[in-house]
Amino acid sequence: QVQLVESGGGSVQAGGSLRLSCAASGDTVSSSCMGWFRQAPGKEREGVAIIDSLRGTMYADSVKGRFTISKDNNKNTLYLQMDSLKAEDSAMYYCAADFTVVCGITPREFDFWGQGTQVTVSS
């Protein structure tokens, strides 16, 4: 139905920055919810940031003020700008999408997922 491909992950030192990209293709709509989630080894997958059609952006408290989610509708690409990175941000980051108008920042509300891109932050 929809394909999502993440890129931009890598290894950085604490305090550094990365920008993740998610290219969407297939059957998508501009009003879809899209978001970023992450999962560290041995941990549950958690929401990082989302965009929905009514409320705009929503961030996890742990990244608020440091991360920025945005979308380029012309390129059908989702971004996550990550600044002031901490070691605790190290995880596999996943792009997700759903066709609902409004969504929450929980993984179970999203039907379509990318394969992930690794982010490693060294102290």
PDB file of C-alpha atoms in Angstrom:
ATOM      1  CA  GLN A   1       0.000   0.000   0.000  1.00  0.00           C
ATOM      2  CA  VAL A   2       2.726   2.442   0.992  1.00  0.00           C
ATOM      3  CA  GLN A   3       6.488   2.069   1.075  1.00  0.00           C
ATOM      4  CA  LEU A   4       8.691   4.013   3.475  1.00  0.00           C
ATOM      5  CA  VAL A   5      12.473   4.179   3.233  1.00  0.00           C
ATOM      6  CA  GLU A   6      14.527   5.856   5.953  1.00  0.00           C
ATOM      7  CA  SER A   7      17.997   7.316   5.560  1.00  0.00           C
ATOM      8  CA  GLY A   8      20.371   9.663   7.344  1.00  0.00           C
ATOM      9  CA  GLY A   9      21.299   7.637  10.398  1.00  0.00           C
ATOM     10  CA  GLY A  10      24.853   7.298  11.614  1.00  0.00           C
ATOM     11  CA  SER A  11      27.220   7.698  14.541  1.00  0.00           C
ATOM     12  CA  VAL A  12      27.742  11.044  16.255  1.00  0.00           C
ATOM     13  CA  GLN A  13      29.123  12.378  19.510  1.00  0.00           C
ATOM     14  CA  ALA A  14      26.843  13.682  22.233  1.00  0.00           C
ATOM     15  CA  GLY A  15      25.757  17.222  21.453  1.00  0.00           C
ATOM     16  CA  GLY A  16      25.883  16.632  17.715  1.00  0.00           C
ATOM     17  CA  SER A  17      23.123  16.632  15.119  1.00  0.00           C
ATOM     18  CA  LEU A  18      21.610  14.346  12.512  1.00  0.00           C
ATOM     19  CA  ARG A  19      18.767  14.711  10.045  1.00  0.00           C
ATOM     20  CA  LEU A  20      16.744  11.639   9.189  1.00  0.00           C
ATOM     21  CA  SER A  21      14.718  11.386   5.994  1.00  0.00           C
ATOM     22  CA  CYS A  22      11.815   9.129   5.078  1.00  0.00           C
ATOM     23  CA  ALA A  23      10.836   8.832   1.428  1.00  0.00           C
ATOM     24  CA  ALA A  24       7.234   7.719   0.952  1.00  0.00           C
ATOM     25  CA  SER A  25       5.864   6.075  -2.171  1.00  0.00           C
ATOM     26  CA  GLY A  26       2.828   4.072  -3.219  1.00  0.00           C
ATOM     27  CA  ASP A  27      -0.734   4.785  -2.127  1.00  0.00           C
ATOM     28  CA  THR A  28      -0.442   7.820   0.122  1.00  0.00           C
ATOM     29  CA  VAL A  29      -2.514  10.918   0.864  1.00  0.00           C
ATOM     30  CA  SER A  30      -1.317  14.324   1.987  1.00  0.00           C
ATOM     31  CA  SER A  31      -3.553  14.257   5.060  1.00  0.00           C
ATOM     32  CA  SER A  32      -2.055  11.038   6.406  1.00  0.00           C
ATOM     33  CA  CYS A  33      -0.510  10.868   9.829  1.00  0.00           C
ATOM     34  CA  MET A  34       3.230  10.346   9.715  1.00  0.00           C
ATOM     35  CA  GLY A  35       5.739   9.950  12.469  1.00  0.00           C
ATOM     36  CA  TRP A  36       9.077   8.799  13.812  1.00  0.00           C
ATOM     37  CA  PHE A  37       9.549   6.039  16.356  1.00  0.00           C
ATOM     38  CA  ARG A  38      12.598   4.434  17.881  1.00  0.00           C
ATOM     39  CA  GLN A  39      13.590   1.196  19.524  1.00  0.00           C
ATOM     40  CA  ALA A  40      16.738   0.486  21.501  1.00  0.00           C
ATOM     41  CA  PRO A  41      17.987  -3.084  22.038  1.00  0.00           C
ATOM     42  CA  GLY A  42      15.887  -4.858  24.654  1.00  0.00           C
ATOM     43  CA  LYS A  43      13.432  -1.963  24.870  1.00  0.00           C
ATOM     44  CA  GLU A  44       9.914  -1.375  23.629  1.00  0.00           C
ATOM     45  CA  ARG A  45       9.332   0.751  20.563  1.00  0.00           C
ATOM     46  CA  GLU A  46       8.415   4.302  21.519  1.00  0.00           C
ATOM     47  CA  GLY A  47       7.020   7.333  19.758  1.00  0.00           C
ATOM     48  CA  VAL A  48       9.346  10.243  19.053  1.00  0.00           C
ATOM     49  CA  ALA A  49       7.360  12.741  16.979  1.00  0.00           C
ATOM     50  CA  ILE A  50       4.289  12.778  14.742  1.00  0.00           C
ATOM     51  CA  ILE A  51       2.408  15.041  12.347  1.00  0.00           C
ATOM     52  CA  ASP A  52      -1.350  14.737  11.881  1.00  0.00           C
ATOM     53  CA  SER A  53      -3.795  16.710   9.758  1.00  0.00           C
ATOM     54  CA  LEU A  54      -5.521  18.639  12.564  1.00  0.00           C
ATOM     55  CA  ARG A  55      -3.197  19.169  15.505  1.00  0.00           C
ATOM     56  CA  GLY A  56       0.079  19.444  13.660  1.00  0.00           C
ATOM     57  CA  THR A  57       3.121  18.183  15.480  1.00  0.00           C
ATOM     58  CA  MET A  58       3.478  16.272  18.712  1.00  0.00           C
ATOM     59  CA  TYR A  59       6.700  15.271  20.460  1.00  0.00           C
ATOM     60  CA  ALA A  60       7.712  12.892  23.181  1.00  0.00           C
ATOM     61  CA  ASP A  61       8.753  14.790  26.296  1.00  0.00           C
ATOM     62  CA  SER A  62      12.216  13.274  26.082  1.00  0.00           C
ATOM     63  CA  VAL A  63      12.969  14.978  22.751  1.00  0.00           C
ATOM     64  CA  LYS A  64      10.908  18.166  22.994  1.00  0.00           C
ATOM     65  CA  GLY A  65      13.014  21.210  22.238  1.00  0.00           C
ATOM     66  CA  ARG A  66      15.746  19.128  20.609  1.00  0.00           C
ATOM     67  CA  PHE A  67      14.027  17.341  17.709  1.00  0.00           C
ATOM     68  CA  THR A  68      11.931  18.828  14.909  1.00  0.00           C
ATOM     69  CA  ILE A  69       9.616  16.861  12.623  1.00  0.00           C
ATOM     70  CA  SER A  70       8.675  18.267   9.228  1.00  0.00           C
ATOM     71  CA  LYS A  71       7.311  17.148   5.886  1.00  0.00           C
ATOM     72  CA  ASP A  72       8.017  18.232   2.326  1.00  0.00           C
ATOM     73  CA  ASN A  73       4.760  17.547   0.505  1.00  0.00           C
ATOM     74  CA  ASN A  74       6.234  18.135  -2.949  1.00  0.00           C
ATOM     75  CA  LYS A  75       8.901  15.502  -2.374  1.00  0.00           C
ATOM     76  CA  ASN A  76       6.625  13.292  -0.256  1.00  0.00           C
ATOM     77  CA  THR A  77       9.392  13.079   2.311  1.00  0.00           C
ATOM     78  CA  LEU A  78       9.303  13.206   6.103  1.00  0.00           C
ATOM     79  CA  TYR A  79      12.234  14.592   8.097  1.00  0.00           C
ATOM     80  CA  LEU A  80      13.451  14.459  11.656  1.00  0.00           C
ATOM     81  CA  GLN A  81      16.037  17.056  12.600  1.00  0.00           C
ATOM     82  CA  MET A  82      17.816  15.900  15.744  1.00  0.00           C
ATOM     83  CA  ASP A  83      19.940  18.408  17.650  1.00  0.00           C
ATOM     84  CA  SER A  84      21.738  18.236  20.990  1.00  0.00           C
ATOM     85  CA  LEU A  85      21.836  14.464  20.758  1.00  0.00           C
ATOM     86  CA  LYS A  86      22.314  12.417  23.910  1.00  0.00           C
ATOM     87  CA  ALA A  87      23.567   8.882  24.397  1.00  0.00           C
ATOM     88  CA  GLU A  88      20.024   7.949  25.431  1.00  0.00           C
ATOM     89  CA  ASP A  89      18.855   8.793  21.891  1.00  0.00           C
ATOM     90  CA  SER A  90      20.754   5.810  20.474  1.00  0.00           C
ATOM     91  CA  ALA A  91      18.243   3.499  18.800  1.00  0.00           C
ATOM     92  CA  MET A  92      16.910   2.201  15.534  1.00  0.00           C
ATOM     93  CA  TYR A  93      14.653   4.935  14.176  1.00  0.00           C
ATOM     94  CA  TYR A  94      11.582   4.020  12.147  1.00  0.00           C
ATOM     95  CA  CYS A  95       9.344   6.073   9.907  1.00  0.00           C
ATOM     96  CA  ALA A  96       5.640   5.244  10.058  1.00  0.00           C
ATOM     97  CA  ALA A  97       2.462   6.327   8.270  1.00  0.00           C
ATOM     98  CA  ASP A  98      -1.276   5.886   8.567  1.00  0.00           C
ATOM     99  CA  PHE A  99      -4.251   7.039   6.509  1.00  0.00           C
ATOM    100  CA  THR A 100      -6.273   8.308   9.470  1.00  0.00           C
ATOM    101  CA  VAL A 101      -6.826  12.051   9.843  1.00  0.00           C
ATOM    102  CA  VAL A 102      -5.788  12.212  13.498  1.00  0.00           C
ATOM    103  CA  CYS A 103      -3.316   9.979  15.266  1.00  0.00           C
ATOM    104  CA  GLY A 104      -1.564   9.646  18.588  1.00  0.00           C
ATOM    105  CA  ILE A 105       2.103   9.132  19.300  1.00  0.00           C
ATOM    106  CA  THR A 106       1.771   5.390  19.899  1.00  0.00           C
ATOM    107  CA  PRO A 107       3.158   2.727  17.537  1.00  0.00           C
ATOM    108  CA  ARG A 108      -0.060   0.683  17.475  1.00  0.00           C
ATOM    109  CA  GLU A 109      -1.891   3.507  15.687  1.00  0.00           C
ATOM    110  CA  PHE A 110       0.319   3.221  12.600  1.00  0.00           C
ATOM    111  CA  ASP A 111      -0.094   0.569   9.917  1.00  0.00           C
ATOM    112  CA  PHE A 112       2.863   1.184   7.611  1.00  0.00           C
ATOM    113  CA  TRP A 113       6.526   1.088   8.574  1.00  0.00           C
ATOM    114  CA  GLY A 114       9.956   1.497   7.087  1.00  0.00           C
ATOM    115  CA  GLN A 115      12.913  -0.763   7.772  1.00  0.00           C
ATOM    116  CA  GLY A 116      14.658   1.667  10.090  1.00  0.00           C
ATOM    117  CA  THR A 117      17.916   3.595  10.228  1.00  0.00           C
ATOM    118  CA  GLN A 118      20.426   3.266  13.060  1.00  0.00           C
ATOM    119  CA  VAL A 119      21.400   6.234  15.219  1.00  0.00           C
ATOM    120  CA  THR A 120      24.303   5.842  17.633  1.00  0.00           C
ATOM    121  CA  VAL A 121      25.325   8.650  19.987  1.00  0.00           C
ATOM    122  CA  SER A 122      28.597   8.368  21.918  1.00  0.00           C
ATOM    123  CA  SER A 123      29.125  10.122  25.256  1.00  0.00           C
TER     124      SER A 123
END
